[in-house]
Amino acid sequence: MLNQLRNIFGKRFTTNNTILERHGKDEAYHPVAPPDGVVFPETTEEIREIVILCSDNSIPMVPFGVGTSLEGGIGALSGGICIDFAKMKNILEINQLDMDCKVQAGVTRKELEGKLRDTGLFFPVDPGADATIGGMAATSASGTNAVRYGTMRNNVMGLTVVMANGEIIKTGGRARKSSAGYDLTRLFVGSEGTLGIISEITLKLYGNPPTISAAVCQFDNLENAVNSVIDSLLSGVPLARIELLDEVQMQACINFSKLHEFNPKPTLFFEFHGSDTEVIEQTKTIQDIMKEYGGSKFEWKNLPEERNRLWKARHNAYYASLSLKPGCLAWSSDVCVPITELANCIIESKEKLISMNLLAPLVGHVGDGNFHLLYLIDPDDANQLKKAKDHNKWMVEKAIELGGTCTGEHGIGYGKAEFLAKEAGSSIKFMKNIKNSFDPKGLLNPGKIFL
Amino acid sequence: MLNQLRNIFGKRFTTNNTILERHGKDEAYHPVAPPDGVVFPETTEEIREIVILCSDNSIPMVPFGVGTSLEGGIGALSGGICIDFAKMKNILEINQLDMDCKVQAGVTRKELEGKLRDTGLFFPVDPGADATIGGMAATSASGTNAVRYGTMRNNVMGLTVVMANGEIIKTGGRARKSSAGYDLTRLFVGSEGTLGIISEITLKLYGNPPTISAAVCQFDNLENAVNSVIDSLLSGVPLARIELLDEVQMQACINFSKLHEFNPKPTLFFEFHGSDTEVIEQTKTIQDIMKEYGGSKFEWKNLPEERNRLWKARHNAYYASLSLKPGCLAWSSDVCVPITELANCIIESKEKLISMNLLAPLVGHVGDGNFHLLYLIDPDDANQLKKAKDHNKWMVEKAIELGGTCTGEHGIGYGKAEFLAKEAGSSIKFMKNIKNSFDPKGLLNPGKIFL
């Protein structure tokens, strides 16, 4: 079987150990689980060939973008073939007037951004990492501006998928809406490679806003920072981004990204999109709300280079956190709760961190009720990873109890399969029914999503 | 079996012929297909009892809201029990600060609107008819303001569903986003009662915009009216509504709704939501675009009573059309295409109407690329219904060929099963796999969606 792949794909198939190891590891704490071989297809047809070979030989298949997943989704838990999308980077269509495009699954977010630069359009979903569009679709990723533009589920219009039996199917299309049968598109988005292998994606695009303005507001008190968000959302201002950093994360960013104009306090980063007049009005409304909650005067970041510096610092929060505890591992949690439960959930989670003697800076996509603790773990101290896992378990169960979810945007992988079982309750049986009917041999990314 | 239902539900179960007939007929041309009995449950638990009884006796079940569906979705094609939601009208929760609510499936759109009146919030999905929220979810309905607020798929956060085996499951929840496993919520939305019976729905709500403004713009030329929409969308103005009425529909509305200030010409109805300043700016931008395309000066409808008169006329387009040909039947088509194909698709469809000697006023949710022809058919002329079906078939196939869909918002029922098969291609097999795994006996709304 490996020889067959070598014959077909030549140098685009490898069993080199270093490469296998790199393909068995995500960006979190999960141990390496390398595949038996990595293949680099260039087309949907080639994926089909791989799938038929694997299926005939009952070999597991694991799709791989760039390895930025966080819940173990790419680990080859039962070995098998890793399908790496590094050579599927074609932008297949950009339909400027219809504001949509079609890409191969290996195109990364920044590569797409580059291609769109001269079109006046942009693709808004931004998980921070330069993930592939395929990986983002498979995980139902979102990020800082989901509060305005939605998640991958809202922005994927259609898919080409290679099914476990080698059939190539197309879902959705280019119509802006449809009620034509079951919504397979949104079923595959977030299915983490367990129902089929996504090879091409049609995406919604948006017109570049004429004016973009960013601002920073600091608080003495975390609760006020979070609760100001409720009023901001109720005001109807279409916030493009509203990001929380707690005092620990701010300290890390001040050091790492030289944000010396700020204090290590609970902080909100804002971005406003619209026409000049709209942005002026939006910022006025939000500033007034922040004032009521004891927020500082806005520190503006309006020039593109200032704005980029701010968001680069936000995107580098992970690396900034690592610098708080040199040599440590970092592991990002991810829960999402109804907005009125957010302050309480964050405050209790932080109190528990202190009582457990854990260090974990916090960032939050607070407009969605979503936040991440970045557990900083000494790799030589097994007890610390265990404590972080205990804290995470407690926090996830609390989020579910509050009507929230065990994962806002990182997916299940195998790191959260236990929590999904709890959250989904009896509905998980029907998820498994779908899995079994699409992939009866259980060869597509086995060991993921379900316990 | 009927006796068992009578014993359990007493007067809330009936086999009265008039009632059976009324439950076997939607608002379109489909012949009456009455069930054998109609039952009126009050709770999810009661639905479970009905489902178990039906399942044990292999009796088909058809859920029923208020019967405003258009593609035959409510016909009891194999007889069986109709589950009418008329007694499931409780608003279970309104969470004002979280901007969400939970309702029983029998609550209608206007009933919810009434309950929300004093909260400062509204639910935007508005298919025109006063449909139940359950029916709207099952059909993935949308309507005039989907261009800004999305369809049911975007606005249903969670569901309670009674499965074919009587299990009660909950999907989704109150978190604003989640990547926790397969998206069952969006799978049930649009599944038309074929995968499970939706009994409760959690919905996103929105803050009432401080300012609402409506305007009307008329054109000498349909192509210009449609193409002006492309520029309007590219401008980034968050249009709340942009509705097209062709010259035939405008004539009908002028007569029926006494819109005597307008001419029977291709016309766009607009609605703008925002702050005062935003609305002023939005309308200025759009007026400038309309002028470029030869549109008339805006006729403003800003006072609430004027605005209501305008939208009531739009919602009454169906009745206005009927008045063009007294005694006729009306049947609404529903296709949706990429916006750049819309003008061409509409113009060819209208030319074909003329060549076939058919009368069919046109309304369109043009911001989404979605439009409806309302075929007016003499009930005594079988040839006319046949011609309308031929025209519709031609138009649907054209829409699919253009990358669009056979239904933007009316669903498949059994009227469009043939077209879904064509649109979905090989993916339909996997839709059927889901159906078979959820409802192995095929008792849930049989004969719908699939040929």
Short mmCIF file of N, CA and C in Angstrom, two decimals, chain A residues 96-99 139-140 142-143 146 151 153-154 163 165 167-170 174-184 186-187 190-192 194-195 230 233-234 275 277-278 281-282 336 338-340 365 368 370 403-412 420 423-424 426-427 429-431 433-435 437-438 449-450, chain B residues 96-99 139-140 142-143 146 151 153-154 163 165 167-170 174-184 186-187 190-192 194-195 230 233-234 275 277-278 281-282 336 338-340 365 368 370 403-412 420 423-424 426-427 429-431 433-435 437-438 449-450:
data_model
loop_
_atom_site.label_atom_id
_atom_site.label_comp_id
_atom_site.label_asym_id
_atom_site.label_seq_id
_atom_site.Cartn_x
_atom_site.Cartn_y
_atom_site.Cartn_z
N GLN A 96 -15.81 39.06 -8.16
CA GLN A 96 -15.75 40.33 -7.46
C GLN A 96 -17.14 40.92 -7.21
N LEU A 97 -17.98 40.94 -8.25
CA LEU A 97 -19.29 41.59 -8.12
C LEU A 97 -20.24 40.75 -7.26
N ASP A 98 -20.06 39.45 -7.27
CA ASP A 98 -20.90 38.60 -6.42
C ASP A 98 -20.33 38.48 -5.01
N MET A 99 -19.14 38.99 -4.80
CA MET A 99 -18.49 38.93 -3.50
C MET A 99 -18.40 37.49 -2.98
N THR A 139 -12.76 22.87 11.26
CA THR A 139 -12.85 23.12 12.70
C THR A 139 -13.99 24.06 13.05
N SER A 140 -14.64 24.67 12.06
CA SER A 140 -15.57 25.76 12.30
C SER A 140 -14.89 26.86 13.11
N SER A 142 -13.25 30.59 14.12
CA SER A 142 -13.73 31.97 14.02
C SER A 142 -12.62 32.90 14.44
N GLY A 143 -12.78 33.69 15.51
CA GLY A 143 -11.70 34.59 15.91
C GLY A 143 -12.20 35.96 16.24
N ALA A 146 -15.58 37.66 14.54
CA ALA A 146 -16.83 36.88 14.40
C ALA A 146 -18.02 37.66 14.94
N THR A 151 -18.82 33.21 11.92
CA THR A 151 -17.78 32.18 11.95
C THR A 151 -17.68 31.53 10.57
N ARG A 153 -18.99 28.82 9.78
CA ARG A 153 -20.33 28.31 9.43
C ARG A 153 -21.16 29.34 8.68
N ASN A 154 -20.96 30.61 9.02
CA ASN A 154 -21.74 31.66 8.35
C ASN A 154 -21.13 32.07 7.01
N MET A 163 -15.69 11.74 -0.22
CA MET A 163 -16.32 10.91 0.80
C MET A 163 -15.49 9.64 1.05
N ASN A 165 -16.00 6.65 0.59
CA ASN A 165 -16.02 5.63 -0.47
C ASN A 165 -15.38 6.14 -1.75
N GLU A 167 -16.29 8.81 -3.41
CA GLU A 167 -17.17 9.68 -4.20
C GLU A 167 -16.84 11.15 -3.96
N ILE A 168 -16.89 11.92 -5.02
CA ILE A 168 -16.69 13.37 -4.89
C ILE A 168 -18.06 14.03 -4.92
N ILE A 169 -18.38 14.78 -3.87
CA ILE A 169 -19.68 15.46 -3.87
C ILE A 169 -19.47 16.97 -3.74
N LYS A 170 -20.48 17.70 -4.20
CA LYS A 170 -20.49 19.16 -4.03
C LYS A 170 -21.69 19.52 -3.17
N ARG A 174 -23.42 28.89 -5.05
CA ARG A 174 -23.10 30.32 -5.04
C ARG A 174 -24.33 31.18 -4.76
N ALA A 175 -25.49 30.58 -4.55
CA ALA A 175 -26.66 31.38 -4.16
C ALA A 175 -26.44 31.86 -2.72
N ARG A 176 -26.89 33.07 -2.42
CA ARG A 176 -26.68 33.64 -1.08
C ARG A 176 -27.53 32.93 -0.03
N LYS A 177 -28.56 32.25 -0.44
CA LYS A 177 -29.34 31.46 0.51
C LYS A 177 -30.03 30.33 -0.25
N SER A 178 -30.44 29.32 0.46
CA SER A 178 -31.08 28.17 -0.16
C SER A 178 -31.82 27.40 0.91
N SER A 179 -32.97 26.80 0.56
CA SER A 179 -33.57 25.85 1.48
C SER A 179 -33.77 24.52 0.75
N ALA A 180 -32.73 24.16 -0.02
CA ALA A 180 -32.80 22.96 -0.86
C ALA A 180 -32.24 21.76 -0.11
N GLY A 181 -33.09 21.10 0.65
CA GLY A 181 -32.68 19.85 1.30
C GLY A 181 -31.80 20.07 2.51
N TYR A 182 -31.18 18.99 2.97
CA TYR A 182 -30.39 19.05 4.20
C TYR A 182 -29.12 19.87 3.97
N ASP A 183 -28.75 20.64 4.98
CA ASP A 183 -27.62 21.56 4.87
C ASP A 183 -26.31 20.81 5.11
N LEU A 184 -25.87 20.09 4.08
CA LEU A 184 -24.63 19.31 4.22
C LEU A 184 -23.43 20.23 4.41
N ARG A 186 -23.03 22.96 6.19
CA ARG A 186 -22.79 23.28 7.59
C ARG A 186 -22.57 22.03 8.43
N LEU A 187 -22.94 20.88 7.89
CA LEU A 187 -22.63 19.63 8.58
C LEU A 187 -21.14 19.32 8.44
N GLY A 190 -16.92 22.01 10.63
CA GLY A 190 -16.87 21.59 12.03
C GLY A 190 -16.85 20.09 12.22
N SER A 191 -16.81 19.32 11.13
CA SER A 191 -16.82 17.85 11.29
C SER A 191 -15.40 17.30 11.39
N GLU A 192 -14.39 18.16 11.30
CA GLU A 192 -13.00 17.82 11.62
C GLU A 192 -12.48 16.60 10.84
N THR A 194 -13.94 14.00 9.86
CA THR A 194 -14.48 12.69 10.23
C THR A 194 -15.61 12.23 9.31
N LEU A 195 -16.14 13.14 8.48
CA LEU A 195 -17.27 12.76 7.61
C LEU A 195 -16.89 12.74 6.14
N ILE A 230 -22.01 44.03 27.35
CA ILE A 230 -23.45 43.77 27.19
C ILE A 230 -24.15 45.02 26.65
N LEU A 233 -23.31 45.70 23.02
CA LEU A 233 -24.05 44.87 22.07
C LEU A 233 -25.50 45.34 21.95
N LEU A 234 -26.10 45.67 23.10
CA LEU A 234 -27.49 46.13 23.08
C LEU A 234 -27.64 47.45 22.32
N SER A 275 -18.36 53.86 7.24
CA SER A 275 -17.98 55.13 6.60
C SER A 275 -17.41 56.02 7.70
N THR A 277 -18.45 58.91 8.83
CA THR A 277 -19.50 59.35 9.75
C THR A 277 -19.95 58.23 10.67
N GLU A 278 -20.13 57.04 10.09
CA GLU A 278 -20.58 55.91 10.90
C GLU A 278 -19.58 55.60 12.00
N GLU A 281 -19.65 58.07 14.78
CA GLU A 281 -20.81 57.89 15.65
C GLU A 281 -20.70 56.62 16.50
N GLN A 282 -20.25 55.53 15.88
CA GLN A 282 -20.08 54.27 16.62
C GLN A 282 -19.14 54.48 17.82
N CYS A 336 -17.38 29.12 25.72
CA CYS A 336 -18.25 30.20 25.26
C CYS A 336 -19.57 30.10 26.01
N PRO A 338 -23.42 32.32 27.40
CA PRO A 338 -24.27 33.50 27.16
C PRO A 338 -23.62 34.72 27.80
N ILE A 339 -23.75 35.83 27.15
CA ILE A 339 -22.98 37.03 27.51
C ILE A 339 -23.22 37.47 28.96
N THR A 340 -24.45 37.30 29.47
CA THR A 340 -24.71 37.72 30.85
C THR A 340 -24.02 36.82 31.87
N HIS A 365 -12.87 36.79 23.09
CA HIS A 365 -13.71 37.39 22.04
C HIS A 365 -15.04 37.70 22.75
N ASP A 368 -18.83 37.66 21.65
CA ASP A 368 -19.50 36.36 21.46
C ASP A 368 -19.64 35.58 22.76
N ASN A 370 -17.05 34.38 24.36
CA ASN A 370 -16.01 33.35 24.18
C ASN A 370 -14.70 33.83 24.80
N GLY A 403 -25.38 27.08 30.15
CA GLY A 403 -26.03 27.18 28.84
C GLY A 403 -25.04 27.43 27.72
N GLY A 404 -23.76 27.32 28.02
CA GLY A 404 -22.73 27.57 27.01
C GLY A 404 -22.22 26.30 26.37
N THR A 405 -21.02 26.39 25.80
CA THR A 405 -20.47 25.28 25.04
C THR A 405 -19.02 25.00 25.45
N CYS A 406 -18.61 23.74 25.30
CA CYS A 406 -17.25 23.34 25.68
C CYS A 406 -16.20 23.86 24.71
N THR A 407 -16.63 24.37 23.57
CA THR A 407 -15.66 24.94 22.62
C THR A 407 -16.33 25.95 21.71
N GLY A 408 -15.83 27.17 21.74
CA GLY A 408 -16.38 28.21 20.88
C GLY A 408 -15.84 28.13 19.48
N GLU A 409 -14.58 27.69 19.34
CA GLU A 409 -13.95 27.77 18.01
C GLU A 409 -12.76 26.85 17.81
N HIS A 410 -12.36 26.09 18.81
CA HIS A 410 -11.19 25.21 18.64
C HIS A 410 -11.58 23.79 18.23
N GLY A 411 -12.84 23.46 18.34
CA GLY A 411 -13.28 22.12 17.98
C GLY A 411 -13.07 21.11 19.10
N ILE A 412 -13.31 19.85 18.77
CA ILE A 412 -13.31 18.76 19.75
C ILE A 412 -12.01 17.94 19.70
N LEU A 420 -17.78 16.95 24.93
CA LEU A 420 -18.85 16.95 23.93
C LEU A 420 -19.94 15.96 24.32
N GLU A 423 -21.99 17.70 26.83
CA GLU A 423 -22.76 18.83 26.29
C GLU A 423 -23.89 18.36 25.37
N ALA A 424 -23.58 17.40 24.51
CA ALA A 424 -24.55 17.00 23.49
C ALA A 424 -25.64 16.09 24.05
N SER A 426 -28.12 13.25 24.74
CA SER A 426 -28.59 12.15 23.91
C SER A 426 -28.46 12.46 22.42
N SER A 427 -28.19 13.71 22.07
CA SER A 427 -28.08 14.01 20.63
C SER A 427 -26.82 13.39 20.03
N LYS A 429 -25.82 10.46 20.00
CA LYS A 429 -26.13 9.21 19.31
C LYS A 429 -26.44 9.48 17.83
N PHE A 430 -27.12 10.60 17.58
CA PHE A 430 -27.51 10.90 16.20
C PHE A 430 -26.32 11.45 15.41
N MET A 431 -25.39 12.13 16.12
CA MET A 431 -24.14 12.50 15.44
C MET A 431 -23.41 11.22 15.01
N ASN A 433 -24.73 8.35 14.39
CA ASN A 433 -25.46 7.75 13.26
C ASN A 433 -24.97 8.33 11.94
N ILE A 434 -24.80 9.65 11.93
CA ILE A 434 -24.33 10.29 10.68
C ILE A 434 -22.94 9.78 10.35
N LYS A 435 -22.05 9.80 11.36
CA LYS A 435 -20.69 9.31 11.14
C LYS A 435 -20.71 7.89 10.56
N SER A 437 -23.03 6.32 8.98
CA SER A 437 -23.63 6.17 7.65
C SER A 437 -22.73 6.77 6.57
N PHE A 438 -21.87 7.75 6.93
CA PHE A 438 -20.98 8.35 5.93
C PHE A 438 -19.66 7.57 5.83
N ILE A 449 -13.65 13.52 17.87
CA ILE A 449 -15.01 13.98 18.18
C ILE A 449 -15.74 13.04 19.15
N PHE A 450 -15.69 11.73 18.88
CA PHE A 450 -16.43 10.79 19.74
C PHE A 450 -15.48 10.06 20.67
N GLN B 96 -33.45 39.18 27.81
CA GLN B 96 -33.33 40.48 27.18
C GLN B 96 -31.87 40.89 26.96
N LEU B 97 -31.04 40.72 28.00
CA LEU B 97 -29.66 41.19 27.90
C LEU B 97 -28.82 40.29 26.98
N ASP B 98 -29.18 39.02 26.92
CA ASP B 98 -28.46 38.12 26.01
C ASP B 98 -29.03 38.16 24.60
N MET B 99 -30.14 38.85 24.43
CA MET B 99 -30.80 38.96 23.13
C MET B 99 -31.08 37.58 22.52
N THR B 139 -38.63 24.82 7.44
CA THR B 139 -38.50 25.15 6.02
C THR B 139 -37.24 25.94 5.72
N SER B 140 -36.52 26.38 6.76
CA SER B 140 -35.44 27.35 6.58
C SER B 140 -35.96 28.57 5.83
N SER B 142 -37.07 32.56 5.07
CA SER B 142 -36.38 33.84 5.25
C SER B 142 -37.35 34.94 4.89
N GLY B 143 -37.08 35.76 3.87
CA GLY B 143 -38.03 36.81 3.52
C GLY B 143 -37.34 38.13 3.29
N ALA B 146 -33.76 39.22 5.07
CA ALA B 146 -32.63 38.28 5.14
C ALA B 146 -31.34 38.92 4.65
N THR B 151 -31.19 34.23 7.38
CA THR B 151 -32.36 33.35 7.29
C THR B 151 -32.55 32.63 8.63
N ARG B 153 -31.63 29.72 9.26
CA ARG B 153 -30.37 29.01 9.56
C ARG B 153 -29.42 29.87 10.37
N ASN B 154 -29.42 31.17 10.11
CA ASN B 154 -28.52 32.06 10.84
C ASN B 154 -29.08 32.48 12.19
N MET B 163 -37.32 12.69 18.19
CA MET B 163 -36.82 11.85 17.12
C MET B 163 -37.83 10.73 16.80
N ASN B 165 -37.74 7.66 17.06
CA ASN B 165 -37.87 6.59 18.05
C ASN B 165 -38.43 7.11 19.38
N GLU B 167 -37.16 9.50 21.21
CA GLU B 167 -36.17 10.19 22.05
C GLU B 167 -36.30 11.70 21.89
N ILE B 168 -36.13 12.42 23.00
CA ILE B 168 -36.14 13.88 22.94
C ILE B 168 -34.69 14.34 23.01
N ILE B 169 -34.24 15.09 22.01
CA ILE B 169 -32.86 15.59 22.04
C ILE B 169 -32.87 17.11 22.01
N LYS B 170 -31.77 17.67 22.52
CA LYS B 170 -31.57 19.12 22.43
C LYS B 170 -30.34 19.36 21.58
N ARG B 174 -27.31 28.25 24.03
CA ARG B 174 -27.42 29.71 24.10
C ARG B 174 -26.09 30.41 23.87
N ALA B 175 -25.02 29.66 23.63
CA ALA B 175 -23.76 30.31 23.27
C ALA B 175 -23.90 30.90 21.87
N ARG B 176 -23.29 32.06 21.64
CA ARG B 176 -23.40 32.73 20.35
C ARG B 176 -22.66 31.98 19.24
N LYS B 177 -21.72 31.13 19.63
CA LYS B 177 -21.06 30.30 18.62
C LYS B 177 -20.54 29.05 19.29
N SER B 178 -20.26 28.03 18.51
CA SER B 178 -19.79 26.77 19.06
C SER B 178 -19.17 25.96 17.94
N SER B 179 -18.12 25.20 18.26
CA SER B 179 -17.65 24.22 17.28
C SER B 179 -17.65 22.84 17.92
N ALA B 180 -18.71 22.59 18.68
CA ALA B 180 -18.84 21.34 19.44
C ALA B 180 -19.57 20.27 18.62
N GLY B 181 -18.81 19.55 17.82
CA GLY B 181 -19.39 18.41 17.10
C GLY B 181 -20.22 18.83 15.90
N TYR B 182 -20.97 17.88 15.38
CA TYR B 182 -21.74 18.13 14.16
C TYR B 182 -22.89 19.10 14.45
N ASP B 183 -23.14 19.98 13.49
CA ASP B 183 -24.12 21.04 13.67
C ASP B 183 -25.52 20.50 13.38
N LEU B 184 -26.06 19.78 14.36
CA LEU B 184 -27.40 19.20 14.18
C LEU B 184 -28.46 20.28 14.04
N ARG B 186 -28.47 23.15 12.47
CA ARG B 186 -28.66 23.58 11.07
C ARG B 186 -29.04 22.43 10.16
N LEU B 187 -28.84 21.22 10.63
CA LEU B 187 -29.32 20.07 9.86
C LEU B 187 -30.85 19.95 9.98
N GLY B 190 -34.62 23.33 7.99
CA GLY B 190 -34.72 23.02 6.57
C GLY B 190 -34.96 21.55 6.29
N SER B 191 -35.12 20.73 7.32
CA SER B 191 -35.32 19.29 7.08
C SER B 191 -36.80 18.94 6.95
N GLU B 192 -37.66 19.93 7.10
CA GLU B 192 -39.09 19.80 6.76
C GLU B 192 -39.79 18.64 7.47
N THR B 194 -38.70 15.80 8.27
CA THR B 194 -38.36 14.45 7.82
C THR B 194 -37.31 13.77 8.70
N LEU B 195 -36.66 14.54 9.59
CA LEU B 195 -35.60 13.96 10.43
C LEU B 195 -35.98 13.90 11.90
N ILE B 230 -26.48 45.44 -7.34
CA ILE B 230 -25.10 44.97 -7.21
C ILE B 230 -24.23 46.08 -6.61
N LEU B 233 -24.97 46.64 -2.93
CA LEU B 233 -24.36 45.67 -2.03
C LEU B 233 -22.87 45.93 -1.90
N LEU B 234 -22.21 46.23 -3.03
CA LEU B 234 -20.77 46.49 -2.98
C LEU B 234 -20.45 47.73 -2.15
N SER B 275 -28.80 54.43 13.34
CA SER B 275 -29.00 55.68 14.05
C SER B 275 -29.44 56.71 13.02
N THR B 277 -28.01 59.49 12.07
CA THR B 277 -26.91 59.84 11.18
C THR B 277 -26.62 58.72 10.19
N GLU B 278 -26.59 57.50 10.69
CA GLU B 278 -26.30 56.36 9.81
C GLU B 278 -27.33 56.26 8.69
N GLU B 281 -26.91 58.85 6.07
CA GLU B 281 -25.78 58.57 5.19
C GLU B 281 -26.07 57.39 4.26
N GLN B 282 -26.66 56.34 4.83
CA GLN B 282 -27.00 55.16 4.01
C GLN B 282 -27.89 55.57 2.84
N CYS B 336 -33.14 31.24 -6.65
CA CYS B 336 -32.14 32.17 -6.12
C CYS B 336 -30.84 31.93 -6.88
N PRO B 338 -26.71 33.67 -8.15
CA PRO B 338 -25.71 34.70 -7.84
C PRO B 338 -26.18 36.04 -8.40
N ILE B 339 -25.90 37.09 -7.66
CA ILE B 339 -26.50 38.38 -7.96
C ILE B 339 -26.19 38.88 -9.38
N THR B 340 -24.99 38.57 -9.91
CA THR B 340 -24.67 39.04 -11.27
C THR B 340 -25.48 38.31 -12.34
N HIS B 365 -36.55 39.28 -3.50
CA HIS B 365 -35.63 39.70 -2.43
C HIS B 365 -34.27 39.86 -3.12
N ASP B 368 -30.53 39.21 -2.06
CA ASP B 368 -30.04 37.84 -1.95
C ASP B 368 -30.01 37.12 -3.29
N ASN B 370 -32.76 36.41 -4.93
CA ASN B 370 -33.92 35.52 -4.82
C ASN B 370 -35.15 36.21 -5.40
N GLY B 403 -25.50 28.38 -11.24
CA GLY B 403 -24.84 28.29 -9.93
C GLY B 403 -25.78 28.62 -8.79
N GLY B 404 -27.08 28.71 -9.07
CA GLY B 404 -28.05 29.05 -8.04
C GLY B 404 -28.75 27.83 -7.48
N THR B 405 -29.91 28.06 -6.90
CA THR B 405 -30.61 26.98 -6.21
C THR B 405 -32.07 26.92 -6.64
N CYS B 406 -32.67 25.73 -6.55
CA CYS B 406 -34.07 25.54 -6.97
C CYS B 406 -35.04 26.14 -5.96
N THR B 407 -34.55 26.52 -4.77
CA THR B 407 -35.43 27.15 -3.79
C THR B 407 -34.63 28.00 -2.82
N GLY B 408 -34.96 29.28 -2.78
CA GLY B 408 -34.27 30.18 -1.86
C GLY B 408 -34.81 30.09 -0.46
N GLU B 409 -36.14 29.81 -0.35
CA GLU B 409 -36.74 29.91 0.98
C GLU B 409 -38.05 29.14 1.14
N HIS B 410 -38.55 28.52 0.09
CA HIS B 410 -39.83 27.80 0.22
C HIS B 410 -39.65 26.33 0.54
N GLY B 411 -38.44 25.82 0.39
CA GLY B 411 -38.20 24.41 0.68
C GLY B 411 -38.54 23.51 -0.49
N ILE B 412 -38.48 22.20 -0.25
CA ILE B 412 -38.62 21.21 -1.30
C ILE B 412 -40.02 20.58 -1.29
N LEU B 420 -34.44 19.10 -6.60
CA LEU B 420 -33.38 18.90 -5.60
C LEU B 420 -32.44 17.79 -6.08
N GLU B 423 -30.15 19.38 -8.47
CA GLU B 423 -29.23 20.35 -7.87
C GLU B 423 -28.18 19.67 -6.99
N ALA B 424 -28.62 18.72 -6.19
CA ALA B 424 -27.71 18.12 -5.20
C ALA B 424 -26.78 17.09 -5.82
N SER B 426 -24.72 13.98 -6.70
CA SER B 426 -24.41 12.77 -5.93
C SER B 426 -24.49 13.00 -4.43
N SER B 427 -24.58 14.26 -3.99
CA SER B 427 -24.67 14.49 -2.54
C SER B 427 -26.01 14.02 -1.97
N LYS B 429 -27.40 11.26 -2.12
CA LYS B 429 -27.27 9.94 -1.51
C LYS B 429 -26.94 10.08 -0.03
N PHE B 430 -26.11 11.07 0.30
CA PHE B 430 -25.69 11.23 1.69
C PHE B 430 -26.78 11.89 2.52
N MET B 431 -27.61 12.73 1.86
CA MET B 431 -28.81 13.23 2.56
C MET B 431 -29.71 12.04 2.91
N ASN B 433 -28.81 8.98 3.34
CA ASN B 433 -28.18 8.21 4.43
C ASN B 433 -28.58 8.77 5.79
N ILE B 434 -28.57 10.11 5.90
CA ILE B 434 -28.94 10.73 7.17
C ILE B 434 -30.40 10.40 7.49
N LYS B 435 -31.25 10.59 6.49
CA LYS B 435 -32.67 10.29 6.67
C LYS B 435 -32.87 8.85 7.17
N SER B 437 -30.79 6.89 8.64
CA SER B 437 -30.23 6.57 9.95
C SER B 437 -31.04 7.22 11.07
N PHE B 438 -31.75 8.32 10.78
CA PHE B 438 -32.56 8.99 11.81
C PHE B 438 -33.97 8.41 11.86
N ILE B 449 -39.03 15.86 0.24
CA ILE B 449 -37.61 16.14 -0.03
C ILE B 449 -37.03 15.18 -1.08
N PHE B 450 -37.25 13.87 -0.88
CA PHE B 450 -36.65 12.90 -1.81
C PHE B 450 -37.70 12.35 -2.77
#
